[in-house]
Amino acid sequence: MQNSWFQNCYLSVGIDVGADFSWMSIALPNQTFHGKPFKIIHSSMDSLLLAVSKIKEAEELYSLESRIFLESTGIYHYPLFCYLCDKGLNCSVINPIITKNSTNINIRKVHNDRFDSKKAALVGLKPDLKTSLIPSDLVLDLRNLSREYYDLMDSRSAYVNKLQGELRMVFPQYLGIFSKLTTNTSLTLLETYTSPEAFLSASRDEIMASILTTARFGSSYALTKYEEIRKAARDALVFGHSVSSNFKRIKRYIQSIRQYDRQIAEVLSDLHGLVDDNEGKELVVQIHLVESYHGAGFLSAVGLIAEIGDFSAFHSPKQLFAYLGMDPAVKQSGKWEGSKIAMSKRGSRIARRIIHMMSLQGIGKKRDGSAKNPVLSDYYQRKCQCKPKKVALGAVMHKVCNIVFAILRDKEPYRMITSEEHHQNYLKAKCGVAV
């Protein structure tokens, strides 16, 4: 028994990772520490080599192998993780939520990098510790590009809102002329003329020529838009107030929007190229499977698979719910039970965003008024009878997550089936009942 316990012992090396330096502590199996915390400077090779030598010396001194635990910090832990792995060390990454929940291991209220490294080392000694999976290079590439895409879209949306705010002050009537303010025709006209006075002073042929060169429609469309712009400009002289800085800001906002459009197009091109270059790999096959769901496009499929990473780590839909932060945050103490239960939202924000958009597409309607996904639409309507709409939408998100899990588990494209068919298939698979 003692020999078995000794064989399961190891040195736990906890590293609190920072942007430019990290702190390392070595914990023994009896939860005492070997030496003092050591500062690792990322830009110094001597410091990195000295950290490895300290770990090797401790292994030789106690005749125990070491296991290194780094707290996940977005991107900063990854270079150090790869460096230590290249040196032949056993490295793992732990979720910062785990170390945060073990904050009160001391009576004193202490929070600094040195203490956090000790805390990570003690957490590493727990036999039931769950470590994070390190994504492959392809997953990292797709994740970086998809996250950059959504960041650029959010920044672009911020500038669109600023542009709308300026127009509401100086040219509010212009907002209703085009179906979308950020179309190429609309931005080109605003960039060229900007103020109501400039539109009124420009000739009809000049404005119509600008519309014809940027729009896909004919001269009748250009004439209609020209008349609407003239009327809006005359009304803006009556209702609207402007100073010279307003028009300068409008031009700067348009330039920023166009710059974001170029960057977004480049990211999309990189994503398509990356998927095409890795056609046939399991990850790309999973992307195409998710694309088979009606309501998930290329970007949604790529972003969701990149955030999920290694799907083999999930054995049930509930595990996927929790990973994406869609599990309920239950609050209960003694006889008291919280009635307002919301999503924990601990997982990937982008993955939840994609699931939310897929759910909205599922309960939406086509142009002819029919449901895009009759099964999800009927489920949503039934939930709305007894639940608020947002709660009902959350239930649909769980349904969509179930569908994604089933698609990736069965490795088959999405096929719409009713709840009755699903129940019959369940009985046939689990209970041996004939359909």
Coordinates of C-alpha atoms in Angstrom, one line a residue:
M1 CA 0.0 0.0 0.0
Q2 CA 2.8 2.3 0.9
N3 CA 4.7 1.4 -2.3
S4 CA 1.6 2.2 -4.3
W5 CA 1.2 5.5 -2.6
F6 CA 4.8 6.4 -3.2
Q7 CA 4.5 5.5 -6.9
N8 CA 1.6 7.9 -7.3
C9 CA 3.5 10.8 -5.7
Y10 CA 5.0 13.5 -7.8
L11 CA 6.3 17.1 -7.5
S12 CA 3.7 19.6 -8.4
V13 CA 5.1 22.7 -10.1
G14 CA 2.7 25.6 -10.2
I15 CA 3.3 28.5 -12.5
D16 CA 1.4 31.8 -12.4
V17 CA 1.8 33.1 -15.9
G18 CA 2.0 36.8 -16.8
A19 CA 2.6 38.7 -19.9
D20 CA 6.4 39.3 -19.5
F21 CA 7.3 37.1 -16.5
S22 CA 5.9 34.2 -14.5
W23 CA 6.3 32.9 -10.9
M24 CA 7.1 29.2 -10.3
S25 CA 6.6 27.2 -7.0
I26 CA 7.4 23.6 -6.4
A27 CA 5.2 21.7 -4.0
L28 CA 6.0 18.3 -2.4
P29 CA 3.4 15.5 -2.0
N30 CA 3.0 16.5 1.7
Q31 CA 1.9 20.0 0.6
T32 CA 5.1 21.7 1.7
F33 CA 7.2 23.7 -0.7
H34 CA 10.7 23.2 -2.0
G35 CA 12.6 26.5 -1.8
K36 CA 11.1 29.9 -2.6
P37 CA 9.0 31.0 -5.6
F38 CA 11.2 31.6 -8.6
K39 CA 10.6 34.4 -11.2
I40 CA 10.8 33.3 -14.8
I41 CA 11.5 36.2 -17.2
H42 CA 10.2 35.2 -20.7
S43 CA 12.6 37.4 -22.6
S44 CA 15.7 35.9 -20.9
M45 CA 17.0 32.5 -22.1
D46 CA 19.2 32.2 -19.0
S47 CA 16.1 32.6 -16.8
L48 CA 14.2 30.0 -18.7
L49 CA 17.1 27.5 -18.6
L50 CA 17.5 28.2 -14.8
A51 CA 13.8 27.4 -14.2
V52 CA 14.2 24.0 -16.0
S53 CA 17.4 23.2 -14.0
K54 CA 15.6 24.0 -10.8
I55 CA 12.8 21.5 -11.7
K56 CA 15.4 18.9 -12.7
E57 CA 17.4 19.4 -9.4
A58 CA 14.2 18.9 -7.4
E59 CA 13.4 15.7 -9.3
E60 CA 16.9 14.3 -8.5
L61 CA 16.7 15.5 -4.9
Y62 CA 13.4 13.8 -4.1
S63 CA 13.6 11.0 -6.7
L64 CA 10.2 12.0 -8.0
E65 CA 8.9 13.0 -11.3
S66 CA 7.5 16.5 -11.8
R67 CA 4.2 17.6 -13.2
I68 CA 3.9 21.3 -14.3
F69 CA 0.6 23.1 -14.0
L70 CA 0.1 26.4 -15.8
E71 CA -2.9 28.6 -15.4
S72 CA -4.6 29.3 -18.6
T73 CA -4.2 33.0 -19.4
G74 CA -5.5 33.4 -23.0
I75 CA -2.3 33.5 -25.0
Y76 CA 0.5 34.2 -22.6
H77 CA 0.8 30.7 -21.2
Y78 CA 1.2 29.0 -24.6
P79 CA 4.9 29.9 -25.5
L80 CA 6.0 28.9 -22.0
F81 CA 4.0 25.7 -22.2
C82 CA 5.5 24.7 -25.6
Y83 CA 9.0 25.6 -24.3
L84 CA 8.7 23.3 -21.2
C85 CA 7.2 20.5 -23.3
D86 CA 10.2 20.7 -25.7
K87 CA 12.4 20.3 -22.7
G88 CA 10.7 16.9 -22.0
L89 CA 8.7 18.0 -19.0
N90 CA 5.1 16.9 -18.2
C91 CA 3.0 20.0 -18.6
S92 CA -0.7 20.6 -18.2
V93 CA -3.0 23.7 -18.3
I94 CA -5.6 24.3 -15.7
N95 CA -8.7 26.5 -15.9
P96 CA -8.3 29.7 -13.9
I97 CA -11.8 29.1 -12.4
I98 CA -10.3 26.1 -10.5
T99 CA -7.5 28.1 -9.0
K100 CA -9.8 31.0 -8.2
N101 CA -12.1 28.7 -6.3
S102 CA -9.2 27.6 -4.1
T103 CA -8.3 31.2 -3.1
N104 CA -9.1 30.8 0.6
I105 CA -6.5 28.1 1.4
N106 CA -4.9 30.5 3.9
I107 CA -6.5 32.5 6.7
R108 CA -4.7 35.6 5.6
K109 CA -6.2 37.5 2.6
V110 CA -3.2 37.4 0.3
H111 CA -3.3 37.9 -3.5
N112 CA 0.0 38.2 -5.4
D113 CA 1.8 36.4 -8.1
R114 CA 4.0 34.5 -5.8
F115 CA 1.1 33.2 -3.7
D116 CA -0.8 32.4 -6.8
S117 CA 2.0 30.1 -8.0
K118 CA 1.9 28.3 -4.7
K119 CA -1.8 28.0 -5.0
A120 CA -1.5 26.5 -8.5
A121 CA 1.1 24.0 -7.2
L122 CA -1.2 22.8 -4.4
V123 CA -4.1 22.5 -6.8
G124 CA -1.9 20.3 -8.9
L125 CA -1.6 17.8 -6.1
K126 CA -5.3 17.0 -6.2
P127 CA -5.9 13.5 -7.6
D128 CA -9.3 14.5 -9.2
L129 CA -7.9 17.6 -10.9
K130 CA -9.2 18.2 -14.4
T131 CA -6.8 19.7 -16.8
S132 CA -7.5 21.5 -20.1
L133 CA -6.8 20.0 -23.5
I134 CA -4.3 21.9 -25.6
P135 CA -5.7 22.6 -29.1
S136 CA -4.0 21.6 -32.3
D137 CA -2.3 24.2 -34.5
L138 CA -5.2 24.0 -37.0
V139 CA -7.7 24.7 -34.2
L140 CA -5.6 27.6 -33.0
D141 CA -5.4 29.0 -36.5
L142 CA -9.2 28.8 -37.0
R143 CA -9.9 30.1 -33.5
N144 CA -7.6 33.1 -34.0
L145 CA -9.1 34.0 -37.3
S146 CA -12.7 33.5 -36.3
R147 CA -12.2 35.5 -33.1
E148 CA -10.5 38.3 -35.1
Y149 CA -13.5 38.3 -37.5
Y150 CA -16.0 38.8 -34.7
D151 CA -13.8 41.4 -33.0
L152 CA -13.6 43.4 -36.3
M153 CA -17.4 43.1 -36.8
D154 CA -18.0 44.4 -33.3
S155 CA -15.6 47.3 -33.9
R156 CA -17.3 48.0 -37.3
S157 CA -20.7 48.0 -35.7
A158 CA -19.5 50.6 -33.1
Y159 CA -18.5 52.9 -35.9
V160 CA -21.8 52.3 -37.8
N161 CA -23.6 53.4 -34.6
K162 CA -21.4 56.5 -34.4
L163 CA -22.2 57.3 -38.0
Q164 CA -25.9 56.9 -37.4
G165 CA -25.7 59.2 -34.3
E166 CA -24.0 62.0 -36.3
L167 CA -26.6 61.7 -39.1
R168 CA -29.5 61.8 -36.6
M169 CA -28.2 65.2 -35.6
V170 CA -27.3 66.8 -39.0
F171 CA -29.1 64.8 -41.6
P172 CA -31.8 62.5 -40.0
Q173 CA -33.9 62.2 -43.1
Y174 CA -31.0 60.4 -44.9
L175 CA -31.3 57.3 -42.7
G176 CA -34.5 56.1 -44.3
I177 CA -33.5 56.4 -48.0
F178 CA -31.5 53.2 -48.4
S179 CA -32.4 49.8 -47.0
K180 CA -29.0 49.7 -45.3
L181 CA -26.9 52.7 -44.4
T182 CA -23.6 51.0 -45.0
T183 CA -24.2 49.9 -48.6
N184 CA -21.5 51.0 -51.0
T185 CA -23.9 53.5 -52.7
S186 CA -24.9 55.1 -49.5
L187 CA -21.3 55.5 -48.1
T188 CA -20.0 56.8 -51.4
L189 CA -22.7 59.5 -51.6
L190 CA -22.1 60.5 -47.9
E191 CA -18.3 60.5 -48.4
T192 CA -18.6 62.7 -51.5
Y193 CA -21.2 65.2 -50.5
T194 CA -21.7 64.7 -46.7
S195 CA -23.9 67.8 -45.9
P196 CA -27.4 68.6 -47.1
E197 CA -26.2 71.8 -48.7
A198 CA -23.7 69.8 -50.8
F199 CA -26.4 67.5 -52.0
L200 CA -28.6 70.4 -53.0
S201 CA -25.8 72.2 -54.8
A202 CA -24.8 69.1 -56.8
S203 CA -26.4 68.5 -60.2
R204 CA -28.8 65.7 -60.9
D205 CA -26.6 64.0 -63.5
E206 CA -23.6 64.0 -61.0
I207 CA -25.6 62.3 -58.2
M208 CA -27.3 59.9 -60.5
A209 CA -23.9 58.9 -62.1
S210 CA -22.6 58.2 -58.7
I211 CA -25.6 56.0 -57.9
L212 CA -25.4 54.1 -61.2
T213 CA -21.7 53.3 -60.8
T214 CA -22.1 51.9 -57.3
A215 CA -25.6 50.2 -57.5
R216 CA -26.7 47.2 -59.4
F217 CA -30.0 48.8 -60.5
G218 CA -31.0 50.9 -63.5
S219 CA -31.6 54.6 -64.2
S220 CA -35.2 54.5 -62.7
Y221 CA -33.8 53.4 -59.4
A222 CA -31.1 56.1 -59.5
L223 CA -33.7 58.8 -60.3
T224 CA -36.0 57.7 -57.5
K225 CA -33.1 57.8 -55.0
Y226 CA -32.0 61.2 -56.3
E227 CA -35.5 62.7 -55.7
E228 CA -35.6 61.1 -52.2
I229 CA -32.1 62.6 -51.4
R230 CA -33.2 66.0 -52.6
K231 CA -36.3 66.0 -50.5
A232 CA -34.4 64.7 -47.4
A233 CA -31.7 67.5 -47.9
R234 CA -34.4 70.2 -48.0
D235 CA -36.1 68.8 -44.9
A236 CA -32.7 68.7 -43.1
L237 CA -32.3 72.4 -43.6
V238 CA -35.5 72.9 -41.6
F239 CA -35.0 70.1 -39.0
G240 CA -31.4 69.5 -38.1
H241 CA -28.5 71.3 -36.6
S242 CA -24.8 70.9 -37.5
V243 CA -21.4 72.3 -36.9
S244 CA -18.3 71.8 -39.1
S245 CA -16.9 69.0 -36.8
N246 CA -20.0 66.9 -37.5
F247 CA -19.2 66.5 -41.2
K248 CA -15.5 65.8 -40.5
R249 CA -16.5 63.0 -38.1
I250 CA -18.9 61.5 -40.6
K251 CA -16.0 61.3 -43.2
R252 CA -13.7 59.7 -40.6
Y253 CA -16.3 57.2 -39.6
I254 CA -16.9 56.2 -43.2
Q255 CA -13.2 55.7 -43.7
S256 CA -13.0 53.6 -40.6
I257 CA -15.9 51.4 -41.8
R258 CA -14.3 50.9 -45.2
Q259 CA -11.0 49.9 -43.5
Y260 CA -12.8 47.4 -41.4
D261 CA -14.6 46.0 -44.5
R262 CA -11.2 45.4 -46.1
Q263 CA -9.8 43.7 -43.1
I264 CA -12.9 41.5 -42.7
A265 CA -12.6 40.5 -46.3
E266 CA -9.0 39.5 -45.7
V267 CA -9.9 37.4 -42.7
L268 CA -12.7 35.6 -44.6
S269 CA -10.2 34.9 -47.4
D270 CA -7.7 33.4 -44.9
L271 CA -10.4 31.3 -43.3
H272 CA -11.6 29.9 -46.7
G273 CA -8.0 29.2 -47.7
L274 CA -7.2 27.5 -44.4
V275 CA -10.2 25.2 -44.7
D276 CA -9.5 24.4 -48.3
D277 CA -5.9 23.5 -47.6
N278 CA -6.9 21.1 -44.9
E279 CA -9.8 19.4 -46.7
G280 CA -10.3 15.8 -45.6
K281 CA -9.0 16.3 -42.1
E282 CA -11.4 15.4 -39.2
L283 CA -11.8 19.0 -38.1
V284 CA -12.8 20.2 -41.6
V285 CA -15.2 17.3 -41.9
Q286 CA -16.8 18.4 -38.7
I287 CA -17.1 21.9 -40.1
H288 CA -19.0 20.6 -43.1
L289 CA -21.3 18.5 -40.9
V290 CA -22.3 21.6 -38.9
E291 CA -22.8 23.5 -42.2
S292 CA -25.5 20.9 -43.0
Y293 CA -27.7 22.4 -40.3
H294 CA -30.1 24.8 -41.9
G295 CA -29.2 28.1 -40.2
A296 CA -25.4 27.5 -39.9
G297 CA -23.3 29.1 -42.6
F298 CA -19.5 28.8 -43.1
L299 CA -18.6 31.3 -40.5
S300 CA -20.9 29.8 -37.9
A301 CA -19.6 26.3 -38.5
V302 CA -15.9 27.3 -38.5
G303 CA -16.3 29.5 -35.4
L304 CA -18.2 26.9 -33.4
I305 CA -15.9 24.0 -34.2
A306 CA -12.8 26.2 -33.5
E307 CA -14.3 27.0 -30.0
I308 CA -15.2 23.4 -29.3
G309 CA -11.8 22.1 -30.3
D310 CA -11.4 18.4 -29.6
F311 CA -14.9 17.0 -29.7
S312 CA -13.8 13.6 -28.3
A313 CA -13.5 15.2 -24.9
F314 CA -17.3 15.5 -24.7
H315 CA -19.3 12.3 -23.8
S316 CA -22.8 13.9 -23.3
P317 CA -24.6 17.0 -24.4
K318 CA -24.6 18.3 -20.8
Q319 CA -20.8 18.4 -20.9
L320 CA -21.0 20.5 -24.1
F321 CA -23.6 22.8 -22.4
A322 CA -21.2 23.4 -19.5
Y323 CA -18.2 24.0 -21.8
L324 CA -20.1 26.6 -23.7
G325 CA -21.4 28.3 -20.5
M326 CA -25.0 27.4 -21.3
D327 CA -25.5 25.3 -18.1
P328 CA -27.8 26.8 -15.3
A329 CA -26.1 28.8 -12.5
V330 CA -27.9 27.2 -9.6
K331 CA -28.1 29.1 -6.3
Q332 CA -29.2 27.2 -3.2
S333 CA -28.3 27.4 0.5
G334 CA -30.1 25.5 3.3
K335 CA -33.9 25.9 2.7
W336 CA -33.5 28.7 0.3
E337 CA -33.4 28.1 -3.4
G338 CA -32.9 30.8 -5.9
S339 CA -35.8 31.2 -8.4
K340 CA -34.0 33.4 -11.0
I341 CA -31.8 30.8 -12.7
A342 CA -29.7 32.1 -15.6
M343 CA -26.9 30.7 -17.8
S344 CA -23.5 30.5 -16.1
K345 CA -21.9 32.1 -19.2
R346 CA -18.5 30.7 -18.1
G347 CA -17.6 29.3 -21.5
S348 CA -16.8 30.8 -24.9
R349 CA -18.7 34.0 -25.6
I350 CA -18.3 33.5 -29.3
A351 CA -19.7 30.0 -29.2
R352 CA -22.8 31.1 -27.4
R353 CA -23.2 33.9 -29.9
I354 CA -23.1 31.4 -32.7
I355 CA -25.6 29.1 -31.0
H356 CA -27.8 32.1 -30.4
M357 CA -27.7 33.1 -34.1
M358 CA -28.4 29.5 -35.2
S359 CA -31.4 29.4 -32.8
L360 CA -32.8 32.6 -34.2
Q361 CA -32.4 31.2 -37.7
G362 CA -34.2 28.0 -36.6
I363 CA -37.3 29.7 -35.3
G364 CA -37.4 32.3 -38.1
K365 CA -39.7 32.4 -41.1
K366 CA -39.1 32.3 -44.8
R367 CA -40.3 35.0 -47.2
D368 CA -43.5 33.1 -47.8
G369 CA -44.3 33.0 -44.1
S370 CA -43.5 29.3 -43.5
A371 CA -41.1 28.2 -40.8
K372 CA -37.5 27.6 -41.7
N373 CA -37.4 24.8 -39.2
P374 CA -40.9 23.6 -38.3
V375 CA -39.7 21.4 -35.4
L376 CA -37.8 24.2 -33.6
S377 CA -40.4 26.8 -34.4
D378 CA -43.2 24.6 -33.0
Y379 CA -41.1 23.9 -29.9
Y380 CA -40.4 27.6 -29.4
Q381 CA -44.1 28.5 -29.7
R382 CA -45.1 25.9 -27.2
K383 CA -42.4 27.2 -24.7
C384 CA -43.7 30.8 -25.2
Q385 CA -47.1 29.8 -23.9
C386 CA -45.7 29.3 -20.4
K387 CA -42.3 31.0 -20.5
P388 CA -41.0 34.5 -21.4
K389 CA -39.6 34.7 -24.9
K390 CA -35.9 34.9 -23.8
V391 CA -36.3 31.9 -21.6
A392 CA -38.0 30.1 -24.5
L393 CA -35.1 31.1 -26.8
G394 CA -32.7 29.7 -24.2
A395 CA -34.5 26.4 -24.4
V396 CA -34.2 26.5 -28.2
M397 CA -30.4 27.1 -27.8
H398 CA -30.2 23.9 -25.7
K399 CA -32.0 22.1 -28.5
V400 CA -29.6 23.4 -31.1
C401 CA -26.7 22.4 -28.9
N402 CA -28.2 18.9 -28.7
I403 CA -28.4 18.9 -32.5
V404 CA -24.8 19.9 -32.9
F405 CA -23.7 17.2 -30.4
A406 CA -25.7 14.6 -32.3
I407 CA -24.3 15.6 -35.7
L408 CA -20.7 15.5 -34.5
R409 CA -21.2 12.3 -32.5
D410 CA -22.9 10.3 -35.3
K411 CA -20.8 11.9 -38.0
E412 CA -23.8 12.3 -40.2
P413 CA -25.3 15.5 -41.8
Y414 CA -28.3 17.1 -40.2
R415 CA -31.7 15.6 -41.0
M416 CA -34.9 17.2 -39.6
I417 CA -37.0 14.8 -37.6
T418 CA -40.0 15.3 -35.4
S419 CA -40.1 14.6 -31.7
E420 CA -42.2 11.5 -32.3
E421 CA -39.6 10.1 -34.8
H422 CA -36.8 10.9 -32.3
H423 CA -38.7 9.1 -29.5
Q424 CA -39.2 6.0 -31.7
N425 CA -35.5 6.0 -32.7
Y426 CA -34.6 6.3 -29.0
L427 CA -36.8 3.3 -28.1
K428 CA -35.3 1.3 -31.0
A429 CA -31.7 2.0 -30.0
K430 CA -32.0 1.7 -26.2
C431 CA -34.9 -0.6 -25.5
G432 CA -35.0 -2.8 -28.6
V433 CA -38.6 -1.8 -29.3
A434 CA -39.5 -2.1 -33.0
V435 CA -40.5 1.1 -34.7

